[in-house]
mmCIF file of C-alpha atoms and ligand atoms in Angstrom:
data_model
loop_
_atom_site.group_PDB
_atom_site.id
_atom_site.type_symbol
_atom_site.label_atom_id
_atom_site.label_comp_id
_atom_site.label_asym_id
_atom_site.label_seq_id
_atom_site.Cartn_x
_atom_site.Cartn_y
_atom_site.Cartn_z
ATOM 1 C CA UNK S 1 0.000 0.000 0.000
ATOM 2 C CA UNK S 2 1.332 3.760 -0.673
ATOM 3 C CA UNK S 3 2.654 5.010 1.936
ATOM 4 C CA UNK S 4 0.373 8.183 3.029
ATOM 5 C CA UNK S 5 1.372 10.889 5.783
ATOM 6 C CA UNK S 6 -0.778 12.897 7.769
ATOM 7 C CA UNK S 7 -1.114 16.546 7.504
ATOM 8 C CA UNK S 8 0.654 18.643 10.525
ATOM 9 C CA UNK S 9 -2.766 19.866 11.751
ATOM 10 C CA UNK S 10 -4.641 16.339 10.471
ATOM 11 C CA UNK S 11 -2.803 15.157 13.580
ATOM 12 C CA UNK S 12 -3.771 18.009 15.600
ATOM 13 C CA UNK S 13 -6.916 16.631 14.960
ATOM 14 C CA UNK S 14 -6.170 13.573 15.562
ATOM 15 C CA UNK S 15 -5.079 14.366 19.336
ATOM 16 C CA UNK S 16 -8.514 16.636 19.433
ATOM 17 C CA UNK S 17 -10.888 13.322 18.519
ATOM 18 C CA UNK S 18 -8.847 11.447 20.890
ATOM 19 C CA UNK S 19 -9.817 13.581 24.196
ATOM 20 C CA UNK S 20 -13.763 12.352 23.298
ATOM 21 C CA UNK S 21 -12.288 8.834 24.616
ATOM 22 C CA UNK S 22 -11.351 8.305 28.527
ATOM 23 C CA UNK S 23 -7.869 7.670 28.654
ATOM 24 C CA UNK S 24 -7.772 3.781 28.898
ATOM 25 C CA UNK S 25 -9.079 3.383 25.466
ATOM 26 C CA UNK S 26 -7.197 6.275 23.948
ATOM 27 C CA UNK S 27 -4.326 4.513 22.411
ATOM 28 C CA UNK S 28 -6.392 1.862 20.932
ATOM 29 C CA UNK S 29 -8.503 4.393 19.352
ATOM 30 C CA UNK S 30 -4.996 6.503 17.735
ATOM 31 C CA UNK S 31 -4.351 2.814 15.751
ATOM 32 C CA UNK S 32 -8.029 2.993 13.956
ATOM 33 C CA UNK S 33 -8.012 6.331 13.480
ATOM 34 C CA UNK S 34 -4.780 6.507 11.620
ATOM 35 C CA UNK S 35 -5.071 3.109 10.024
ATOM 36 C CA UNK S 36 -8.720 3.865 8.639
ATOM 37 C CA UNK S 37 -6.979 7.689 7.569
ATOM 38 C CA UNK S 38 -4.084 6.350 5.551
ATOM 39 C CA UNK S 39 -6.291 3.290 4.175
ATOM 40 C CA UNK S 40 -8.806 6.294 3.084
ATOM 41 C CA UNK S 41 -6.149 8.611 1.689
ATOM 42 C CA UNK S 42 -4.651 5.929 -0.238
ATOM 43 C CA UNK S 43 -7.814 4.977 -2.076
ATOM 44 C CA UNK S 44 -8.115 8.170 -3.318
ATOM 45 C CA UNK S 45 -4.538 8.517 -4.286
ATOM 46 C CA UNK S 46 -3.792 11.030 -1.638
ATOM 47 C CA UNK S 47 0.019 11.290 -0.627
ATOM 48 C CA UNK S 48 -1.218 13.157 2.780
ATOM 49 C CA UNK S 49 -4.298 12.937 4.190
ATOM 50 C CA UNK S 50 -4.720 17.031 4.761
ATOM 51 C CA UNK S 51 -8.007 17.601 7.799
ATOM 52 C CA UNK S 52 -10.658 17.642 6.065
ATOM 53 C CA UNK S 53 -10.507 14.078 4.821
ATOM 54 C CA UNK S 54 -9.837 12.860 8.002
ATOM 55 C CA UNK S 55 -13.110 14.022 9.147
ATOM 56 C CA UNK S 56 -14.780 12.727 6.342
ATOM 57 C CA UNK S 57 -13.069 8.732 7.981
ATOM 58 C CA UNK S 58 -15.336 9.727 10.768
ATOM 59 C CA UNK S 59 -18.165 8.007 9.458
ATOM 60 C CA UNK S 60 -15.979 5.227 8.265
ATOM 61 C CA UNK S 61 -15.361 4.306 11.600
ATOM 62 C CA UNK S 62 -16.549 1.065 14.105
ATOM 63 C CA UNK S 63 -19.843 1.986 15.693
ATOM 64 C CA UNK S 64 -18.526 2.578 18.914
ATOM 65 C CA UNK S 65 -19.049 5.796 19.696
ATOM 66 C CA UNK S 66 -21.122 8.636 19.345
ATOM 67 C CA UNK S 67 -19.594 10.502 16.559
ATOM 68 C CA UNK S 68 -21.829 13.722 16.962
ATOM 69 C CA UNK S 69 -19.603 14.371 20.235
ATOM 70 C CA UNK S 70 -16.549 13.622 18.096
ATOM 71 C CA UNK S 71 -17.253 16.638 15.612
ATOM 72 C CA UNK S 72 -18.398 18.604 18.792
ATOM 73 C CA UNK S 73 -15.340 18.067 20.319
ATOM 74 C CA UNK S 74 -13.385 19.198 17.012
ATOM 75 C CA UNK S 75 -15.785 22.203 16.413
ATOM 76 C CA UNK S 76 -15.304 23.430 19.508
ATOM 77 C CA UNK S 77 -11.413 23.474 19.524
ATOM 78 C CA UNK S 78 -11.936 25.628 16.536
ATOM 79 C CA UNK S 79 -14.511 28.005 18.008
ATOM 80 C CA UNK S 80 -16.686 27.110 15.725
ATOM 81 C CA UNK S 81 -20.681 26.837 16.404
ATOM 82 C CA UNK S 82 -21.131 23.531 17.239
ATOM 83 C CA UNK S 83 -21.954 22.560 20.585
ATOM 84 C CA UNK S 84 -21.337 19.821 23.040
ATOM 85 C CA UNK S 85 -24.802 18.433 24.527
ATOM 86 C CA UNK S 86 -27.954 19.623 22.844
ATOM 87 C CA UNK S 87 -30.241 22.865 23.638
ATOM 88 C CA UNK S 88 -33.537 24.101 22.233
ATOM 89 C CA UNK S 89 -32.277 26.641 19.921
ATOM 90 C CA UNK S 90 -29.944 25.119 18.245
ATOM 91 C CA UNK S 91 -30.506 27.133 14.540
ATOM 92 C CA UNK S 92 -30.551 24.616 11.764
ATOM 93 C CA UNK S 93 -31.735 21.813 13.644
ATOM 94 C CA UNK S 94 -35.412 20.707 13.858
ATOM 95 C CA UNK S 95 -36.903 17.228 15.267
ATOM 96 C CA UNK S 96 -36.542 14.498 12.144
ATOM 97 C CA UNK S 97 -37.523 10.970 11.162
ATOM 98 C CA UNK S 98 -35.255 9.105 9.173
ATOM 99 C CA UNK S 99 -35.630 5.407 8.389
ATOM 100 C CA UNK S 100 -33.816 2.170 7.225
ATOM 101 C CA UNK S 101 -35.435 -0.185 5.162
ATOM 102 C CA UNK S 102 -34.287 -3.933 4.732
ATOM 103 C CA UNK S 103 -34.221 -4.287 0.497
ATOM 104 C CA UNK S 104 -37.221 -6.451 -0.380
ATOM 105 C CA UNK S 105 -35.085 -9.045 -2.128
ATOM 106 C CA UNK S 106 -33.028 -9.719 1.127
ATOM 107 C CA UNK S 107 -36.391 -10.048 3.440
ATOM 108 C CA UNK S 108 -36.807 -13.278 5.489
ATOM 109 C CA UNK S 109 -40.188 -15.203 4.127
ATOM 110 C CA UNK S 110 -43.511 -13.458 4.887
ATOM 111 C CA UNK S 111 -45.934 -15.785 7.294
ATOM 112 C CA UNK S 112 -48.035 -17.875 5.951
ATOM 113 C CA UNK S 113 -50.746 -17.229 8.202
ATOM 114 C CA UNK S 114 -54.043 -14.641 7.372
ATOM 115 C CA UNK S 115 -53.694 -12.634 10.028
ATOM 116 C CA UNK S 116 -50.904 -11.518 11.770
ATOM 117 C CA UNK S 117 -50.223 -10.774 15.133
ATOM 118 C CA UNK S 118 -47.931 -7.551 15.481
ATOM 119 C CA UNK S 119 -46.681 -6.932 19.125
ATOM 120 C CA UNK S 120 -45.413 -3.867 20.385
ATOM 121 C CA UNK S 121 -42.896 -3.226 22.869
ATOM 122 C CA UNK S 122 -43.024 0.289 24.390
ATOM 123 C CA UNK S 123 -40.310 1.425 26.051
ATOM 124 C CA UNK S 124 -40.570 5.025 27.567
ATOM 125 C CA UNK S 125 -42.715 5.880 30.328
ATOM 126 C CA UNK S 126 -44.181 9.221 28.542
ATOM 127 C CA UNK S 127 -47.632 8.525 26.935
ATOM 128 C CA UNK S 128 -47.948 10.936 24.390
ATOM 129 C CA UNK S 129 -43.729 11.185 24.191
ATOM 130 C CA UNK S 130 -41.613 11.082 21.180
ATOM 131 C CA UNK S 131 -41.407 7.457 21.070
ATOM 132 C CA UNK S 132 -45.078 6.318 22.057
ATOM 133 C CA UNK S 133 -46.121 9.001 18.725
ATOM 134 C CA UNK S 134 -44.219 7.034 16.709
ATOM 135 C CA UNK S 135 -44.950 3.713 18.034
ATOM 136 C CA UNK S 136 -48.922 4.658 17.106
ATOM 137 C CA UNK S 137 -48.100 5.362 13.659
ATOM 138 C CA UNK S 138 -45.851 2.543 13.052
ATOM 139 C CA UNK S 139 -49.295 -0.088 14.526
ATOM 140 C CA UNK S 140 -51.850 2.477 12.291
ATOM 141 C CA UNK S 141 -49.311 1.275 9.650
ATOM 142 C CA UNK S 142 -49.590 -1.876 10.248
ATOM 143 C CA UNK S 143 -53.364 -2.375 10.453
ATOM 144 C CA UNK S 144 -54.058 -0.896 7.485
ATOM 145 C CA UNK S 145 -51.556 -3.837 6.179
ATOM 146 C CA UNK S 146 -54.462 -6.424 7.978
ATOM 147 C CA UNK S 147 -52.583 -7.154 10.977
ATOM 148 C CA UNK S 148 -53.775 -7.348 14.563
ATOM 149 C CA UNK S 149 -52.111 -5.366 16.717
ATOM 150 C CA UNK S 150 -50.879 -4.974 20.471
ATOM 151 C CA UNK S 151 -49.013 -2.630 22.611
ATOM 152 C CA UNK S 152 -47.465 -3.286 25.772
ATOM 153 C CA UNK S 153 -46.138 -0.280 27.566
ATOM 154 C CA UNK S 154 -43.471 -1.731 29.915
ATOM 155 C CA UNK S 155 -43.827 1.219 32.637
ATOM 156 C CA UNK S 156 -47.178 0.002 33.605
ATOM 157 C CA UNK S 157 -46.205 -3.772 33.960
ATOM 158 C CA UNK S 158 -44.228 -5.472 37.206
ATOM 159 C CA UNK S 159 -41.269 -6.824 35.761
ATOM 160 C CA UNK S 160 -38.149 -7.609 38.131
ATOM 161 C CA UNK S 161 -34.601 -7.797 37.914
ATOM 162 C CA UNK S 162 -33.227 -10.588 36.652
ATOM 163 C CA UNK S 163 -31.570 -12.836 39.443
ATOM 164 C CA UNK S 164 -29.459 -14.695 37.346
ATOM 165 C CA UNK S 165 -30.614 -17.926 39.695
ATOM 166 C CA UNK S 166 -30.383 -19.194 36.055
ATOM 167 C CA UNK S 167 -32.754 -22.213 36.218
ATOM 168 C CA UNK S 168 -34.445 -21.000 33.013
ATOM 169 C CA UNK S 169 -31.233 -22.251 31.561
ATOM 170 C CA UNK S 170 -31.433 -25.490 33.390
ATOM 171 C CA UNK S 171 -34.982 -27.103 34.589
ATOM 172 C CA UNK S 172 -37.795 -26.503 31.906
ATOM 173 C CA UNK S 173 -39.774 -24.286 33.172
ATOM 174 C CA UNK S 174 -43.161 -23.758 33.011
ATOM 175 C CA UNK S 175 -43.672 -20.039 32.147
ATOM 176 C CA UNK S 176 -40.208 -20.094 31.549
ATOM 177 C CA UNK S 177 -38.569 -17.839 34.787
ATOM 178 C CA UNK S 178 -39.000 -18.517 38.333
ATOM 179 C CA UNK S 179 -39.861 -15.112 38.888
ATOM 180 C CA UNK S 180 -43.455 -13.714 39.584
ATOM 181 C CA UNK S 181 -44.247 -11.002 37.439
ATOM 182 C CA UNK S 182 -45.844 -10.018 34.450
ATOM 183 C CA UNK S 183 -42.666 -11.525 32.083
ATOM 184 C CA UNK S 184 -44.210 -14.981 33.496
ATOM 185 C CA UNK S 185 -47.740 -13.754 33.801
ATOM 186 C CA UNK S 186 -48.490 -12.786 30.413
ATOM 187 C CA UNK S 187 -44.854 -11.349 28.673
ATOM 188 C CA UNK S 188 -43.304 -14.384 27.598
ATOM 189 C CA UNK S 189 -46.290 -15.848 25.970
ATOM 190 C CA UNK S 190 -47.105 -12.739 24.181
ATOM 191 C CA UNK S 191 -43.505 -12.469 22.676
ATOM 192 C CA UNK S 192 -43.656 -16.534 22.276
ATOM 193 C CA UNK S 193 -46.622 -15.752 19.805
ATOM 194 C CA UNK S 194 -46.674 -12.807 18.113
ATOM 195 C CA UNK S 195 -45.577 -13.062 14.132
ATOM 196 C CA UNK S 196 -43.833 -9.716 14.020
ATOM 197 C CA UNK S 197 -41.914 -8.018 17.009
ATOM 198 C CA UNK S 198 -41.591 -4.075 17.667
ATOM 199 C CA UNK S 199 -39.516 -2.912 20.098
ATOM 200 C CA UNK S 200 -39.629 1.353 20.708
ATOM 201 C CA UNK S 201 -37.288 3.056 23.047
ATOM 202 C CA UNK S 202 -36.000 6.091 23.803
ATOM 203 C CA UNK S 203 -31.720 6.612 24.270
ATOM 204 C CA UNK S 204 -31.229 7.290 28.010
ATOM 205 C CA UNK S 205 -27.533 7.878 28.779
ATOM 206 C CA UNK S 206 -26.114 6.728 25.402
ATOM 207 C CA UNK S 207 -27.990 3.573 25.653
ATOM 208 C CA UNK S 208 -31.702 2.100 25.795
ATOM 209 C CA UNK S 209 -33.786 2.806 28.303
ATOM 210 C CA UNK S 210 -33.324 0.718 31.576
ATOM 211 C CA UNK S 211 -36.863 -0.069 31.028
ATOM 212 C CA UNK S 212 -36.310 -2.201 27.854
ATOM 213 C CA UNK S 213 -33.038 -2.986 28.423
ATOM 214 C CA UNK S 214 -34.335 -5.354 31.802
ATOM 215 C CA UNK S 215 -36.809 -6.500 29.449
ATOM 216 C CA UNK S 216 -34.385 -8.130 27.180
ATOM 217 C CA UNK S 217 -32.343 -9.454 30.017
ATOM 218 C CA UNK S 218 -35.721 -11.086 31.102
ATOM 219 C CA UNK S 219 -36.132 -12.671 27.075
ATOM 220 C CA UNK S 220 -32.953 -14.843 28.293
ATOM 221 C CA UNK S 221 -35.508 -16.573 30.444
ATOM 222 C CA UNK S 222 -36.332 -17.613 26.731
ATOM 223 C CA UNK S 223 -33.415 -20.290 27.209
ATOM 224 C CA UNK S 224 -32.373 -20.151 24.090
ATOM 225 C CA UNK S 225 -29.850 -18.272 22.625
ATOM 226 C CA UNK S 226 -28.552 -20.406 19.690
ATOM 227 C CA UNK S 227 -25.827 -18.573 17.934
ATOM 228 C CA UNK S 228 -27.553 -19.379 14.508
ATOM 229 C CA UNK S 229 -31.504 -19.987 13.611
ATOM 230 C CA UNK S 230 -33.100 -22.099 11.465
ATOM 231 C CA UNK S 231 -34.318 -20.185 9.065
ATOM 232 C CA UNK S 232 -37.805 -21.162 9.191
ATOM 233 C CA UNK S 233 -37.997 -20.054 12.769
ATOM 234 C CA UNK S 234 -37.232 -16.582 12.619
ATOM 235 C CA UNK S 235 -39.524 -13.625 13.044
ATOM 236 C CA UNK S 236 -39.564 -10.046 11.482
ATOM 237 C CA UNK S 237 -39.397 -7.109 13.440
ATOM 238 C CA UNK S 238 -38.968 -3.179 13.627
ATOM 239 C CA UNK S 239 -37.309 -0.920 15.990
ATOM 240 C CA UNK S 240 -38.192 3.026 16.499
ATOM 241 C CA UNK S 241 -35.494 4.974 18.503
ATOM 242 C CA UNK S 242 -35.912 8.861 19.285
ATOM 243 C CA UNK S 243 -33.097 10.768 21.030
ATOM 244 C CA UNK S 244 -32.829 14.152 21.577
ATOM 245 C CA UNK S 245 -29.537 15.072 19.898
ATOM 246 C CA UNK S 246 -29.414 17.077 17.217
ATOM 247 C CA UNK S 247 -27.461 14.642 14.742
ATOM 248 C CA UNK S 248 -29.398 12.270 12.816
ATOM 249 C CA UNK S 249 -26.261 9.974 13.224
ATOM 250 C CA UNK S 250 -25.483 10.234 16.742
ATOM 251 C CA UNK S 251 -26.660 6.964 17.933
ATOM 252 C CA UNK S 252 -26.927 4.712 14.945
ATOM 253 C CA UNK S 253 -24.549 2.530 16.905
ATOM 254 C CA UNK S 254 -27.001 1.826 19.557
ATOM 255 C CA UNK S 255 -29.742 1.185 16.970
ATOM 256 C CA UNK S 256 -27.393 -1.392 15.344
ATOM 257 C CA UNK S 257 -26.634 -2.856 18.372
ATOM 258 C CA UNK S 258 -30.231 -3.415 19.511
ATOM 259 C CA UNK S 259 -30.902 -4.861 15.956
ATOM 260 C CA UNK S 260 -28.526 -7.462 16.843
ATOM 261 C CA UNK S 261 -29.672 -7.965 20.200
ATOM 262 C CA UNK S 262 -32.926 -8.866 18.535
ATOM 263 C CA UNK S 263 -31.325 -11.272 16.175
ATOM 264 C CA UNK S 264 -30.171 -13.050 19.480
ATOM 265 C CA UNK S 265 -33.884 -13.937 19.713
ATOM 266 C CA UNK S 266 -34.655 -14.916 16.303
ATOM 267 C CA UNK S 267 -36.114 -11.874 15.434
ATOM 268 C CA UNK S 268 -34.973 -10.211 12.240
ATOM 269 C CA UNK S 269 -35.408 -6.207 11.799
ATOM 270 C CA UNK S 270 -36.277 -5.071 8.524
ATOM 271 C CA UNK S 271 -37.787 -1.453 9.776
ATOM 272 C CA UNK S 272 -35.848 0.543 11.649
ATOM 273 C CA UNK S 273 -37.259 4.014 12.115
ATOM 274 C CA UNK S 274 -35.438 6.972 14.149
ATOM 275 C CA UNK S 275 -35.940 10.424 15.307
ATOM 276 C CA UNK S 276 -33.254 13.092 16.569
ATOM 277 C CA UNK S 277 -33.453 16.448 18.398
ATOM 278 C CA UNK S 278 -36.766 15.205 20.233
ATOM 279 C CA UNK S 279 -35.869 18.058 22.910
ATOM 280 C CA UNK S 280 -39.352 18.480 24.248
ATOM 281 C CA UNK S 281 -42.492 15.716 24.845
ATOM 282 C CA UNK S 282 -44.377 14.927 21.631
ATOM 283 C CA UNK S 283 -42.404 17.221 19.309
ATOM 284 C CA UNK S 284 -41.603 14.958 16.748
ATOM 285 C CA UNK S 285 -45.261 15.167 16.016
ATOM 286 C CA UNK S 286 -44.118 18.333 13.612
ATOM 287 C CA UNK S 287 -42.762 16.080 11.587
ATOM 288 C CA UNK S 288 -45.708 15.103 8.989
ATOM 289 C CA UNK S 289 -43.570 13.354 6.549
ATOM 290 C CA UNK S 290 -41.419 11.718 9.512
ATOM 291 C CA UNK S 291 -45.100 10.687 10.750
ATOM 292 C CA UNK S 292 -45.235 9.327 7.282
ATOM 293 C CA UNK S 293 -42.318 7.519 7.217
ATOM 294 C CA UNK S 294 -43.518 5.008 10.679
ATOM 295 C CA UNK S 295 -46.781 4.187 8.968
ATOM 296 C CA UNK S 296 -45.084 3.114 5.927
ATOM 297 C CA UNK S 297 -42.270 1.065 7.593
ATOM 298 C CA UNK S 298 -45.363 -0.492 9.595
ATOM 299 C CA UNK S 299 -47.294 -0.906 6.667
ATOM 300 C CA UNK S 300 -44.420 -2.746 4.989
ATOM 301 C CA UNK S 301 -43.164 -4.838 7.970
ATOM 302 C CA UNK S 302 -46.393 -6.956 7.688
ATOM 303 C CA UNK S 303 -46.794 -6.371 3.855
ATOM 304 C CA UNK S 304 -42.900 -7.711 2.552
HETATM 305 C C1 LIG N 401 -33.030 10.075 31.652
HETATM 306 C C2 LIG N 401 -32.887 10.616 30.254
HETATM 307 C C3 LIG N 401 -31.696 10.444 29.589
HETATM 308 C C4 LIG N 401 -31.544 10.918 28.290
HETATM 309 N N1 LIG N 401 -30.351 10.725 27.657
HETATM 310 C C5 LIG N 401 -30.185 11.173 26.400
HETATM 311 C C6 LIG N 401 -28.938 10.998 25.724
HETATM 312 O O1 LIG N 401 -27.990 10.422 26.240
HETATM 313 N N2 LIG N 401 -28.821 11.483 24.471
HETATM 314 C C7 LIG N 401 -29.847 12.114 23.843
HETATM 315 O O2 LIG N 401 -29.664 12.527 22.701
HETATM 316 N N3 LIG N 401 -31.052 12.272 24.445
HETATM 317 C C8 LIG N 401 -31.245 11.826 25.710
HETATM 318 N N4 LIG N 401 -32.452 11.999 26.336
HETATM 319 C C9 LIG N 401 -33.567 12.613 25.589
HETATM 320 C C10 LIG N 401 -34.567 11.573 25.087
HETATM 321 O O3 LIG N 401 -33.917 10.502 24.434
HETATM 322 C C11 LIG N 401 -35.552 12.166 24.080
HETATM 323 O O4 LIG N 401 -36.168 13.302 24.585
HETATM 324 C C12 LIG N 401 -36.582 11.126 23.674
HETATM 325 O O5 LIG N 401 -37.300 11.537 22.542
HETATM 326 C C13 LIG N 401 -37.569 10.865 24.792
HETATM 327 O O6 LIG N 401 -38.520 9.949 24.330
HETATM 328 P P1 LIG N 401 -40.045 10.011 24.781
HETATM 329 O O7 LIG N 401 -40.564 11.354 24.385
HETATM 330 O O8 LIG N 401 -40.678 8.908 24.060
HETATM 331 O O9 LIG N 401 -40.066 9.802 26.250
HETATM 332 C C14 LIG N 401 -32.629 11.563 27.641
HETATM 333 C C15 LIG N 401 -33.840 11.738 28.333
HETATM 334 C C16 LIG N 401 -33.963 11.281 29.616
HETATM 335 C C17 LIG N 401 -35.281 11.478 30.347
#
């Protein structure tokens, strides 16, 4: 491979993306960087990789970190506009849908059956909120598709911590966890039968909410965890994350890593539908087409 250099201030940069990282993880973080820079710079023939094409790498990069609070972190060395965290006002930005769309060709087989069975997994506690707006449109969606639909908001149901006694992955169990709750009142069967699986949450700290995040630590009362399904036994599902960050990108590895999560459990996404800068309650309700865009992907999740 040519042998590219970086740029005197591309590695000012460099040391500027590197502060977003707590030290332990630093160094590990310089190799990508500058192996995914000169890798970049060589494909297009570059004999230095100058600063602005190492930003551009940015969104080359693993999914392990949010890389709106990388190009805060440069735009505020600069003095430029760009701000750490997220406010109101922020001009330019307003509260938008965007959506991914598994290609038709690639889809896992549509049921057989008539009727499907659509369950929904809310996972915010705000009726009316971002995420439960969202959620509506993606079941309106949906039934207008000829499914039957049901949503379960998790912040009105008893569901523990799990205890990791571990006996789900040991005795057969009954309702499949030895805890009383709703997961073994009425949970597990629901997720047991439903044909197609949504599962709605908003980011919390960089991550799920705790609320659906002890609901799929629960699903390993499941007892199975194979690291491959047969085919005929997987499910389709969708996901709908809002955040309130003004970067459309800014947690696409957290909507990823949920859609793998789900895989775990045999259920294949094939709608993913997110919104960003939700700053206030219900305020990605100004987003008609957005709107738009979560009745379609539920239309087509039972549809393809
Ligand atoms: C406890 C808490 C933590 C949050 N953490 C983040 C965060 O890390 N990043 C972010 O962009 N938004 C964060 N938000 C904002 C929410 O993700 C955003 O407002 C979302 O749309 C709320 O969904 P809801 O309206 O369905 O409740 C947080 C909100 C709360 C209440």
């Amino acid at each position: 491979m040519k042998d590219v250099k970086l740029s005197d201030s591309a590695k000012e940069t460099v040391e500027i993306m590197l502060t977003a990282w707590p030290a332990i993880v630093r160094e590990r973080w310089r190799d990508k960087i500058l192996h995914i820079a000169k890798l970049y710079g060589a494909s297009k023939g570059c004999d230095e990789v100058d600063d602005k094409t190492l930003i551009e790498t940015i969104d080359l990069w693993p999914l392990s970190e949010n890389k709106w609070r990388l190009k805060s972190a440069i735009a505020k060395s600069r003095g430029e506009s760009l701000q750490m965290g997220f406010k109101k006002d922020m001009p330019g930005f307003t509260p938008s849908v965007s959506s991914w769309s598994a290609p038709s060709e690639k889809r896992i087989a549509k049921s057989k059956k008539e009727k499907l069975k659509v369950t929904a997994v809310l996972g915010s506690p705000r009726k009316g909120g971002n995420t439960d707006i969202l959620l509506d449109k993606m079941l309106d969606g949906a039934q207008s598709a000829g499914a039957e639909t049901e949503k379960i908001v998790l912040s009105k149901l008893d569901i523990k911590f799990c205890t990791g006694c571990d006996a789900c992955t040991k005795k057969n169990l009954e309702n499949y966890c030895t805890i009383k709750d709703d997961m073994t009142r009425e949970l597990y069967k629901k997720f047991v039968d439903c044909d197609i699986l949504i599962e709605a949450f908003p980011i919390y700290t960089g991550r799920e909410s705790a609320m659906l995040a002890n609901y799929h630590d629960r699903l390993y009362g499941l007892g199975r965890l194979p690291w491959t399904w047969e085919t005929e036994e997987l499910r389709k599902g969708a996901i709908i994350v809002t955040w309130g960050a003004p970067g459309k990108s800014s947690f696409e590895n957290v909507i990823e890593h949920h859609i793998n999560l789900m895989a775990w459990h045999g259920i294949i996404v094939e709608e993913a539908v997110y919104a960003s800068f939700c700053t206030e309650k219900g305020i990605i309700a100004s987003d008609e087409d957005g709107l738009k865009k979560a009745f379609e992907a539920g239309r087509k999740i039972v549809e393809l």
